[in-house]
Coordinates of C-alpha atoms in Angstrom, one line a residue:
Chain A
M1112 CA 0.0 -0.3 0.2
S1113 CA 2.9 2.8 0.9
I1114 CA 4.3 2.1 -2.1
T1115 CA 1.3 2.8 -4.3
T1116 CA 0.1 6.1 -2.2
T1117 CA 4.1 7.6 -2.5
H1118 CA 3.8 7.6 -6.5
E1119 CA 0.1 8.7 -6.5
R1120 CA -0.3 12.5 -8.4
R1121 CA -2.0 15.3 -6.9
P1122 CA -5.1 15.7 -8.2
L1123 CA -5.4 18.0 -11.1
V1124 CA -7.7 21.2 -10.3
P1125 CA -6.3 21.5 -6.7
G1126 CA -2.7 21.1 -8.3
R1127 CA -3.9 23.9 -11.1
R1128 CA -5.2 26.4 -8.6
A1129 CA -2.4 26.1 -6.3
A1130 CA -0.2 27.0 -8.9
S1131 CA -2.4 30.3 -9.9
S1132 CA -2.4 31.2 -6.5
E1133 CA 1.3 30.4 -6.4
R1134 CA 1.8 32.8 -9.6
S1135 CA -0.2 35.8 -8.3
R1136 CA 2.3 35.5 -4.9
R1137 CA 5.3 35.6 -7.1
L1138 CA 3.7 38.6 -8.6
Q1139 CA 3.2 40.1 -5.4
R1140 CA 6.5 39.3 -4.2
V1141 CA 8.4 41.0 -7.4
A1142 CA 6.4 44.3 -7.0
T1143 CA 7.2 44.2 -3.6
T1144 CA 11.3 44.1 -4.1
T1145 CA 10.7 46.4 -6.9
G1146 CA 9.5 49.1 -4.7
L1147 CA 11.9 48.5 -2.0
R1148 CA 14.6 48.3 -4.5
L1149 CA 13.6 51.9 -5.5
I1150 CA 13.6 53.4 -2.2
V1151 CA 17.3 53.8 -1.8
P1152 CA 18.1 55.3 -5.5
A1153 CA 15.0 57.6 -4.8
L1154 CA 16.4 58.8 -1.1
I1155 CA 20.1 59.4 -3.1
L1156 CA 18.5 61.4 -5.6
A1157 CA 16.7 63.5 -3.0
A1158 CA 20.1 63.9 -1.0
W1159 CA 22.1 64.5 -4.3
W1160 CA 19.5 67.5 -5.2
A1161 CA 19.3 68.8 -1.4
G1162 CA 23.5 68.5 -1.4
S1163 CA 23.4 70.6 -4.7
R1164 CA 21.3 73.2 -2.9
A1165 CA 23.0 73.6 0.0
E1166 CA 25.8 77.0 0.8
T1167 CA 28.7 75.2 0.9
A1168 CA 28.4 71.3 -1.4
G1169 CA 26.9 73.4 -3.9
L1170 CA 29.7 75.0 -5.1
F1171 CA 30.9 71.4 -5.8
V1172 CA 27.4 69.1 -6.6
A1173 CA 26.0 69.8 -9.2
D1174 CA 22.2 69.9 -9.7
P1175 CA 21.0 66.3 -10.6
F1176 CA 18.7 67.9 -13.4
E1177 CA 21.1 69.6 -14.7
T1178 CA 23.1 66.9 -15.1
F1179 CA 21.1 64.9 -16.6
T1180 CA 20.3 67.3 -19.2
R1181 CA 24.3 67.3 -19.6
V1182 CA 24.4 63.7 -20.0
R1183 CA 22.0 64.0 -22.4
T1184 CA 23.3 67.0 -24.5
D1185 CA 27.0 65.5 -24.3
F1186 CA 26.3 62.1 -24.4
L1187 CA 23.1 61.7 -26.7
A1188 CA 22.5 64.5 -28.5
A1189 CA 21.5 63.4 -32.4
G1190 CA 24.0 64.8 -34.8
E1191 CA 24.2 63.8 -38.3
G1192 CA 26.0 60.3 -38.9
H1193 CA 25.9 60.0 -35.2
A1194 CA 23.4 57.3 -34.7
F1195 CA 21.7 59.0 -31.7
L1196 CA 24.8 59.5 -29.8
G1197 CA 26.6 62.8 -29.1
D1198 CA 30.2 63.6 -29.6
A1199 CA 31.3 62.4 -25.9
T1200 CA 30.1 59.3 -26.3
W1201 CA 32.2 59.0 -29.4
D1202 CA 35.3 60.7 -28.6
H1203 CA 35.6 59.5 -25.4
L1204 CA 33.1 56.9 -23.9
F1205 CA 33.6 54.1 -27.1
P1206 CA 37.4 55.0 -27.4
G1207 CA 37.8 54.2 -23.6
V1208 CA 35.7 51.1 -23.4
W1209 CA 37.3 50.0 -26.5
R1210 CA 40.6 49.8 -24.8
A1211 CA 38.8 48.2 -21.8
L1212 CA 37.5 45.3 -23.7
Q1213 CA 40.9 45.2 -25.7
G1214 CA 42.6 44.8 -22.2
L1215 CA 39.8 42.5 -20.9
G1216 CA 40.0 40.2 -23.6
L1217 CA 43.6 39.8 -23.9
A1218 CA 43.6 39.3 -20.2
V1219 CA 41.4 36.4 -20.7
V1220 CA 42.9 34.9 -23.6
V1221 CA 46.4 34.9 -21.4
G1222 CA 44.4 34.1 -18.0
V1223 CA 42.6 31.2 -19.6
G1224 CA 45.3 29.7 -21.3
I1225 CA 48.2 30.0 -18.7
G1226 CA 45.5 29.1 -16.0
I1227 CA 44.6 25.9 -17.8
A1228 CA 48.7 25.0 -18.6
L1229 CA 49.1 25.2 -15.0
G1230 CA 46.0 24.0 -13.6
R1231 CA 46.5 20.9 -15.3
N1232 CA 50.9 20.3 -14.5
R1233 CA 52.0 20.4 -11.5
I1234 CA 55.8 21.3 -12.5
L1235 CA 54.8 24.4 -14.3
M1236 CA 52.8 25.1 -11.0
A1237 CA 55.3 25.1 -8.9
L1238 CA 57.9 26.9 -11.0
F1239 CA 55.5 30.0 -11.7
Q1240 CA 53.5 30.4 -8.3
P1241 CA 56.0 32.6 -6.7
L1242 CA 55.9 35.0 -9.9
I1243 CA 52.2 34.7 -10.3
H1244 CA 51.9 35.7 -6.7
L1245 CA 54.4 38.7 -6.8
G1246 CA 52.5 39.8 -10.0
R1247 CA 49.1 40.0 -8.2
S1248 CA 49.9 41.3 -5.2
L1249 CA 51.7 44.3 -7.2
P1250 CA 49.1 47.4 -7.0
S1251 CA 48.7 47.9 -10.4
P1252 CA 47.8 52.1 -10.6
A1253 CA 51.4 52.1 -9.3
L1254 CA 52.8 50.5 -12.6
V1255 CA 51.2 53.1 -15.0
G1256 CA 54.5 55.0 -15.0
V1257 CA 56.5 52.0 -16.2
F1258 CA 53.8 51.2 -18.4
F1259 CA 53.9 54.3 -20.3
F1260 CA 57.8 54.1 -20.4
V1261 CA 57.5 50.7 -21.8
F1262 CA 54.9 51.1 -24.2
G1263 CA 55.7 54.5 -25.4
T1264 CA 52.1 57.0 -25.6
G1265 CA 48.6 55.8 -27.7
D1266 CA 46.5 53.1 -26.6
S1267 CA 48.6 50.2 -25.7
P1268 CA 50.2 51.3 -22.7
K1269 CA 46.6 51.3 -21.5
V1270 CA 45.3 48.3 -22.9
F1271 CA 48.2 46.5 -21.2
L1272 CA 48.1 48.1 -18.1
I1273 CA 44.4 47.5 -18.0
A1274 CA 45.4 43.6 -19.1
F1275 CA 47.8 43.3 -16.3
S1276 CA 45.6 44.6 -13.8
V1277 CA 42.7 42.2 -14.8
V1278 CA 44.5 39.1 -15.5
W1279 CA 44.8 37.5 -11.9
P1280 CA 40.8 37.0 -11.1
I1281 CA 40.7 35.0 -14.2
L1282 CA 43.8 33.4 -13.9
F1283 CA 43.4 32.1 -10.7
N1284 CA 39.7 31.3 -10.8
T1285 CA 41.0 29.1 -14.4
I1286 CA 43.7 27.2 -12.2
D1287 CA 41.0 26.6 -9.5
G1288 CA 38.5 25.6 -12.2
V1289 CA 40.5 23.1 -13.9
S1290 CA 41.6 21.0 -10.9
S1291 CA 37.9 21.3 -10.1
I1292 CA 37.2 19.1 -13.0
G1293 CA 38.0 15.6 -11.4
A1294 CA 39.4 12.5 -12.0
A1295 CA 36.5 10.6 -12.3
R1296 CA 36.0 12.7 -16.0
M1297 CA 39.7 12.6 -16.7
Q1298 CA 39.4 9.1 -16.1
A1299 CA 36.5 8.4 -18.5
A1300 CA 37.9 10.7 -21.2
A1301 CA 41.2 8.8 -21.0
V1302 CA 39.2 4.9 -21.2
F1303 CA 37.7 6.7 -24.5
K1304 CA 40.3 7.5 -26.1
I1305 CA 39.4 11.2 -26.1
N1306 CA 42.6 13.2 -28.0
R1307 CA 44.1 16.1 -26.0
W1308 CA 42.3 18.9 -28.3
D1309 CA 39.1 17.5 -27.8
R1310 CA 39.6 17.1 -23.7
L1311 CA 40.8 20.4 -23.4
V1312 CA 38.1 22.4 -25.7
H1313 CA 35.0 19.8 -24.8
I1314 CA 36.1 18.8 -21.2
V1315 CA 38.6 21.0 -19.5
L1316 CA 37.4 24.1 -20.6
P1317 CA 33.4 23.6 -19.9
G1318 CA 34.4 22.2 -16.7
A1319 CA 36.1 25.2 -15.7
A1320 CA 34.2 27.3 -17.3
P1321 CA 31.4 28.1 -14.1
K1322 CA 35.0 29.5 -12.6
I1323 CA 36.1 31.0 -15.4
F1324 CA 33.3 33.4 -15.8
A1325 CA 33.5 34.1 -11.7
G1326 CA 36.9 35.5 -12.1
M1327 CA 35.8 37.1 -15.6
R1328 CA 33.4 38.9 -13.6
T1329 CA 35.7 40.7 -11.3
A1330 CA 38.3 41.2 -13.9
M1331 CA 35.1 43.6 -15.8
S1332 CA 34.4 45.6 -12.8
L1333 CA 38.3 45.8 -12.5
S1334 CA 38.9 46.6 -16.1
L1335 CA 36.4 50.0 -16.0
I1336 CA 38.7 51.1 -12.9
I1337 CA 41.9 51.0 -14.5
M1338 CA 40.2 52.4 -17.5
I1339 CA 39.5 55.4 -15.8
I1340 CA 43.3 55.5 -14.0
S1341 CA 45.4 55.0 -17.3
E1342 CA 43.4 57.8 -18.7
L1343 CA 44.2 60.5 -15.9
Q1344 CA 47.3 61.1 -17.4
K1345 CA 48.9 61.7 -20.7
S1346 CA 45.9 61.0 -22.1
Q1347 CA 43.7 62.8 -25.3
N1348 CA 40.9 60.9 -24.9
G1349 CA 38.4 58.6 -22.5
L1350 CA 36.1 59.4 -19.8
G1351 CA 38.7 59.8 -17.2
Y1352 CA 40.4 62.6 -19.2
L1353 CA 37.1 64.0 -19.3
L1354 CA 36.8 64.0 -15.8
I1355 CA 40.2 65.8 -15.1
Q1356 CA 39.4 68.2 -17.9
S1357 CA 36.1 69.2 -16.4
Q1358 CA 37.6 69.4 -12.9
R1359 CA 40.2 71.9 -14.2
N1360 CA 37.2 73.9 -16.2
F1361 CA 35.2 74.1 -12.8
D1362 CA 32.8 72.4 -15.1
Y1363 CA 31.0 70.8 -12.1
T1364 CA 28.2 69.6 -14.2
G1365 CA 30.3 67.7 -16.8
F1366 CA 31.9 66.3 -14.1
W1367 CA 29.2 64.8 -12.6
A1368 CA 27.6 64.0 -16.1
V1369 CA 30.9 61.8 -16.4
L1370 CA 30.0 59.9 -12.6
V1371 CA 26.3 59.1 -14.2
V1372 CA 27.7 57.8 -17.5
L1373 CA 30.0 55.7 -15.5
A1374 CA 27.6 54.4 -13.5
I1375 CA 25.2 53.3 -16.6
L1376 CA 28.3 52.2 -18.2
G1377 CA 29.0 49.7 -15.3
V1378 CA 25.3 48.4 -15.1
V1379 CA 24.9 48.0 -18.7
M1380 CA 28.4 46.1 -19.0
N1381 CA 27.4 43.8 -16.0
I1382 CA 23.6 43.4 -17.8
I1383 CA 25.4 42.0 -21.1
F1384 CA 27.9 39.8 -19.3
T1385 CA 25.0 38.0 -17.1
I1386 CA 23.1 37.6 -20.5
I1387 CA 26.2 35.6 -21.9
E1388 CA 27.0 34.1 -18.9
R1389 CA 23.2 32.8 -18.2
R1390 CA 23.6 31.2 -22.2
V1391 CA 26.7 29.8 -21.7
L1392 CA 26.6 28.4 -18.3
A1393 CA 23.0 27.2 -18.5
W1394 CA 23.8 23.3 -18.1
H1395 CA 25.3 24.4 -14.6
R1396 CA 22.1 26.6 -13.5
G1397 CA 20.3 23.6 -13.9
A1398 CA 22.8 21.0 -12.5
T1399 CA 23.4 22.8 -9.4
Q1400 CA 19.9 23.5 -8.6
Q1401 CA 18.9 19.9 -9.0
H1402 CA 21.8 19.2 -6.4
D1403 CA 20.3 22.0 -3.9
Chain F
M206 CA 19.8 -24.1 -21.1
T207 CA 22.4 -24.8 -18.9
E208 CA 25.8 -23.1 -19.6
T209 CA 28.7 -25.5 -19.5
L210 CA 31.8 -23.4 -18.6
E211 CA 34.6 -25.9 -19.3
I212 CA 35.9 -23.5 -21.7
V213 CA 37.5 -21.5 -19.1
N214 CA 41.0 -22.4 -19.6
T215 CA 40.5 -22.0 -23.5
K216 CA 40.0 -19.0 -25.8
A217 CA 39.7 -16.7 -22.6
E218 CA 39.6 -13.0 -23.8
L219 CA 40.9 -11.3 -21.4
V220 CA 43.9 -13.1 -18.9
L221 CA 45.5 -12.0 -15.5
D222 CA 48.8 -13.9 -14.9
G223 CA 50.3 -13.3 -11.3
V224 CA 49.2 -9.6 -11.1
S225 CA 50.5 -7.8 -8.2
K226 CA 49.9 -3.8 -7.4
S227 CA 51.7 -2.2 -4.5
Y228 CA 52.0 1.3 -3.8
G229 CA 55.1 2.1 -1.6
A230 CA 55.2 -0.7 0.8
N231 CA 51.5 -0.8 0.5
L232 CA 50.5 -4.0 -1.3
A233 CA 46.8 -3.4 -3.0
V234 CA 46.5 -6.7 -5.0
R235 CA 48.7 -10.0 -4.7
S236 CA 49.5 -12.1 -7.5
I237 CA 46.1 -12.0 -8.8
S238 CA 45.6 -14.6 -11.7
A239 CA 42.1 -15.2 -13.8
E240 CA 40.3 -15.8 -16.9
V241 CA 37.5 -13.6 -18.6
P242 CA 36.2 -15.9 -21.3
A243 CA 35.0 -14.5 -24.3
G244 CA 31.1 -13.5 -24.5
K245 CA 30.6 -14.2 -21.1
V246 CA 29.4 -12.6 -17.5
S247 CA 32.6 -12.5 -15.2
V248 CA 31.9 -10.9 -11.8
I249 CA 34.7 -9.9 -9.6
V250 CA 33.7 -9.8 -6.1
G251 CA 35.2 -8.7 -2.5
P252 CA 35.3 -6.7 0.4
S253 CA 35.1 -3.2 0.5
G254 CA 39.2 -1.6 0.2
C255 CA 40.2 -5.0 -1.7
G256 CA 41.6 -3.6 -4.4
K257 CA 38.9 -4.5 -6.9
S258 CA 39.2 -0.5 -8.5
T259 CA 43.1 -0.7 -8.5
L260 CA 42.6 -3.8 -10.7
L261 CA 40.1 -2.2 -13.3
R262 CA 42.5 0.3 -13.5
I263 CA 44.9 -2.0 -14.4
I264 CA 43.0 -3.9 -16.7
S265 CA 41.8 -1.1 -18.6
G266 CA 45.4 0.2 -19.1
L267 CA 44.9 3.3 -16.9
D268 CA 47.6 1.9 -14.1
T269 CA 50.2 -0.8 -14.6
P270 CA 50.8 -3.6 -12.7
T271 CA 53.9 -3.9 -10.4
E272 CA 54.4 -7.2 -11.0
G273 CA 52.5 -9.6 -13.6
S274 CA 50.9 -8.9 -16.9
V275 CA 47.2 -8.6 -18.6
T276 CA 46.4 -10.1 -21.8
F277 CA 43.9 -9.0 -24.1
E278 CA 43.2 -11.3 -27.1
G279 CA 46.5 -12.2 -26.7
S280 CA 48.5 -9.1 -26.5
P281 CA 49.6 -7.1 -23.4
V282 CA 47.6 -4.8 -22.4
T283 CA 49.8 -1.3 -22.1
G284 CA 47.1 1.5 -22.8
V285 CA 43.6 1.5 -23.4
P286 CA 43.0 -1.6 -25.3
E287 CA 41.3 -1.6 -28.7
G288 CA 37.6 -2.3 -28.1
L289 CA 37.3 -1.6 -24.4
A290 CA 34.6 0.1 -22.7
M291 CA 33.8 1.2 -19.3
V292 CA 31.1 2.0 -17.2
F293 CA 32.1 3.8 -14.0
Q294 CA 30.4 3.9 -10.1
D295 CA 29.6 7.2 -10.0
Y296 CA 27.3 8.2 -12.8
S297 CA 27.6 12.3 -11.9
R298 CA 31.0 12.7 -12.4
S299 CA 31.6 10.3 -15.6
L300 CA 29.0 11.8 -17.7
F301 CA 29.6 15.4 -18.4
P302 CA 26.6 18.1 -17.4
W303 CA 27.4 20.2 -20.0
M304 CA 26.7 18.0 -22.9
R305 CA 22.8 16.5 -23.5
V306 CA 22.3 12.8 -23.3
A307 CA 22.9 12.3 -27.3
K308 CA 26.1 14.3 -27.3
N309 CA 27.1 12.4 -24.0
V310 CA 26.9 9.1 -26.0
A311 CA 28.4 10.6 -29.3
F312 CA 31.4 12.2 -27.5
P313 CA 34.0 9.0 -27.7
L314 CA 32.7 8.6 -31.1
R315 CA 34.1 11.6 -32.8
H316 CA 36.7 9.8 -34.9
L317 CA 33.2 8.6 -37.0
K318 CA 31.4 10.6 -39.9
P319 CA 28.5 12.0 -38.6
A320 CA 25.9 9.8 -40.3
E321 CA 27.2 6.4 -38.9
R322 CA 28.3 8.4 -35.6
A323 CA 24.4 9.1 -35.2
E324 CA 23.4 5.5 -36.0
R325 CA 25.6 4.3 -33.4
V326 CA 24.1 6.8 -31.2
Q327 CA 20.5 6.1 -31.9
E328 CA 21.1 2.5 -31.5
A329 CA 23.0 2.6 -28.1
I330 CA 20.2 4.9 -26.8
D331 CA 17.7 2.6 -27.8
A332 CA 19.2 -0.2 -26.6
V333 CA 19.2 1.0 -23.1
G334 CA 15.3 2.6 -23.0
L335 CA 16.1 5.8 -23.3
A336 CA 14.3 6.6 -26.6
G337 CA 13.1 10.3 -26.3
K338 CA 15.3 11.7 -23.9
E339 CA 18.5 12.7 -26.3
H340 CA 17.8 16.4 -25.8
L341 CA 17.9 16.1 -21.7
Y342 CA 21.0 16.8 -19.6
P343 CA 21.8 13.9 -17.3
W344 CA 21.2 16.0 -14.4
E345 CA 17.4 16.3 -15.6
M346 CA 17.8 12.5 -15.0
S347 CA 17.0 10.3 -12.2
G348 CA 20.3 8.5 -11.3
G349 CA 19.3 4.9 -13.0
M350 CA 18.6 6.9 -15.9
Q351 CA 21.7 8.4 -16.2
Q352 CA 23.7 5.2 -15.5
R353 CA 21.7 3.8 -18.2
V354 CA 23.2 6.8 -20.5
A355 CA 26.6 5.8 -19.4
I356 CA 26.2 2.3 -20.5
A357 CA 24.8 3.6 -23.8
R358 CA 28.1 5.5 -24.0
A359 CA 30.1 2.4 -23.3
L360 CA 27.9 0.7 -26.0
A361 CA 28.0 3.1 -29.0
S362 CA 31.6 2.4 -29.3
H363 CA 30.7 -1.4 -29.9
P364 CA 33.4 -2.7 -27.3
K365 CA 34.6 -6.4 -27.3
L366 CA 34.9 -6.1 -23.4
L367 CA 32.7 -3.8 -21.3
L368 CA 34.0 -3.2 -17.9
M369 CA 31.6 -2.1 -15.1
D370 CA 32.9 -1.0 -11.8
E371 CA 30.3 -0.8 -9.2
P372 CA 27.8 0.2 -11.7
Y373 CA 24.8 0.2 -9.8
A374 CA 26.2 0.9 -6.3
S375 CA 24.8 4.5 -6.1
V376 CA 20.9 3.6 -7.1
D377 CA 18.1 2.3 -5.2
A378 CA 17.2 -1.6 -5.0
Q379 CA 14.5 -1.6 -7.9
T380 CA 16.2 0.5 -10.1
R381 CA 19.3 -2.1 -9.4
A382 CA 17.3 -4.8 -10.6
D383 CA 16.2 -3.5 -13.7
L384 CA 19.4 -2.2 -14.8
E385 CA 20.8 -5.8 -14.1
D386 CA 17.9 -7.1 -16.0
L387 CA 18.9 -4.5 -18.8
L388 CA 22.7 -5.7 -18.6
L389 CA 21.8 -9.3 -19.1
A390 CA 19.4 -8.7 -22.1
I391 CA 22.0 -6.5 -23.8
Q392 CA 24.7 -8.9 -22.9
A393 CA 22.8 -12.0 -24.6
R394 CA 21.7 -10.1 -27.5
L395 CA 25.4 -8.8 -28.1
G396 CA 27.2 -11.5 -27.4
I397 CA 29.8 -9.1 -25.6
T398 CA 32.4 -10.0 -23.0
V399 CA 31.5 -8.5 -19.9
L400 CA 33.3 -8.1 -16.4
V401 CA 31.8 -6.5 -13.7
V402 CA 33.5 -5.6 -10.3
T403 CA 31.0 -5.5 -7.3
H404 CA 30.2 -5.9 -3.6
D405 CA 27.5 -7.3 -3.6
I406 CA 27.0 -10.8 -3.4
D407 CA 23.8 -11.2 -5.0
E408 CA 24.5 -9.3 -7.9
S409 CA 27.6 -11.3 -8.4
V410 CA 25.8 -14.2 -8.2
Y411 CA 22.6 -13.0 -10.3
L412 CA 24.8 -11.7 -13.1
A413 CA 27.6 -13.9 -13.6
D414 CA 28.6 -16.9 -15.8
H415 CA 31.4 -17.0 -13.2
V416 CA 32.4 -15.0 -10.1
I417 CA 35.9 -14.4 -9.2
V418 CA 35.9 -14.3 -5.4
L419 CA 39.0 -11.9 -3.9
S420 CA 39.9 -12.0 -0.4
A421 CA 40.7 -9.1 1.9
P422 CA 43.8 -7.0 1.1
P423 CA 46.4 -8.1 -0.1
S424 CA 44.1 -9.6 -2.2
V425 CA 44.0 -13.1 -4.0
V426 CA 41.8 -15.2 -6.0
A427 CA 39.8 -16.8 -3.0
E428 CA 37.9 -19.1 -5.5
T429 CA 36.5 -18.7 -8.8
I430 CA 33.1 -20.4 -8.9
E431 CA 31.0 -21.4 -11.9
V432 CA 27.7 -20.3 -11.7
D433 CA 25.3 -23.0 -13.8
L434 CA 22.3 -21.1 -13.4
P435 CA 19.8 -21.4 -16.4
R436 CA 19.4 -17.9 -18.5
P437 CA 17.5 -15.9 -19.0
R438 CA 17.1 -15.2 -15.3
D439 CA 14.6 -13.2 -13.4
H440 CA 14.5 -11.8 -10.2
V441 CA 12.2 -14.0 -8.7
T442 CA 12.7 -17.5 -10.4
T443 CA 16.6 -17.2 -10.5
K444 CA 16.9 -15.8 -6.7
T445 CA 14.7 -18.5 -5.3
D446 CA 16.4 -21.5 -6.9
P447 CA 17.8 -23.6 -4.9
R448 CA 21.3 -23.6 -6.6
F449 CA 21.4 -19.9 -6.4
V450 CA 20.9 -19.9 -3.1
E451 CA 24.0 -22.2 -2.4
I452 CA 26.0 -20.7 -4.7
R453 CA 25.2 -17.2 -2.4
G454 CA 25.7 -19.1 0.2
H455 CA 29.4 -20.4 -1.0
V456 CA 30.1 -16.7 -1.9
T457 CA 29.5 -15.7 1.5
R458 CA 31.2 -17.6 3.4
L459 CA 34.1 -17.6 1.5
L460 CA 34.1 -13.9 2.3
R461 CA 33.1 -14.3 5.7
G462 CA 36.6 -16.5 5.8
A463 CA 38.3 -13.6 3.9
G464 CA 38.2 -12.2 7.4
R465 CA 36.0 -9.0 6.8
P466 CA 32.4 -8.2 7.8
A467 CA 31.3 -9.0 4.1
D468 CA 27.7 -7.8 2.9
D469 CA 24.9 -10.5 3.4
G470 CA 24.0 -10.3 -0.3
T471 CA 20.5 -9.0 0.7
H472 CA 18.9 -5.8 -0.7

């Protein structure tokens, strides 16, 4: 008897009713969290506005509404052939972001490549471990001068500085991910005579991918920070350059507009990253939810 | 039909000759000699930690014996031999969670042409009763179904020798019985040589044409027992057969004599 009852399905109609009340409850929950999430930004905006009205702070804090207007005119104004984007977007935002992406891309290639080599080879790991720990513990902004000295002017010192700064989380996470794949899977690969290349592409890389993505997320946030730092000196464009310029010209509205654009940039890049990650790691989300 | 097992000493497909393996001063298996005849089901049974998995690693060419040799179809095993496939104990670690069922099964067949590969995959998936589940991920399936995927993956390479390392240790009793019958049905149809390693006495006698009983470590072969139970077997008739009870009792006594509290073989 007990065996049959355990396999019994719940009756259909109460089940459906349960599902619909579940849906309305979830909707309510989403509405509540969205409402809660809006409170703090609204408070910040109010504080910002109050600050801009205040006697002393008002000298440095631009009016939020003027700031948003500046964001619109500088970054979003529709000129001809500008595809609805303003001069500042083309002259400063895009070149800087392009350098950050180049640096990030370089760091991913180098970090994942070296990480796999080290994660799979104990001797290489022992050889290079001291060097890696040394490299990681160097605060990279201190190296700005070195990179300008070695790579000259133009984009390359900035790109290489970004790559050098953000490679570490990717490298360490890749090493970690590769060693987390497990002996059983590698043994299965050996028994089924999977060649080295297929093992790398179809077992090691996907197996390490969850950790690699975690490292890339950290690296992405870091790349924006280093992007700004690299543009603060010896620069002709970029948001960092724009920050310095507006500060020197006592253009605080412009300065605050850049900050707003930076915040939006961070959010947008995070959203894009999350979309890519969800696609690539769909299996991982499913597999971990299953085992909870 | 009663199996006649006089052929054990002739035409053996896999021969272990005095295989020993030690890790440092630690002797895992000691001078194991056994023969796995072609087209039969052989089962190695022994207490936990008796070096069964070590032995399987040596047979599959993933490890080398300290002494002795393994011969497969007349040639010594140095790497993973051609025509060998394996089903691992832990399906959740040996299947690839980022591949769907069909791709998991197809993955070892990457050297084949796409059409032939697809045909083999379908054939293997049908054989284990998973038709229609090709597009699921392993983690969307029950443990028993995942182990069916692992069996399909092994069968797809058309092996001559199928090694199974405690294949049903992680599934529940009912699923286990179903998978045992599935294995026997596939073996009868394809005539492949099967070598199963298990610690379950019931399972060893139920599956086997002959059972190789290992002693406690450092393990030696305590005895090789011919199982002359008729085929096809089923869980009710075979397991109530007095001959089954007798052989099971014999294996149990051997394992108890091996000096360790062994599995009593009941589910």
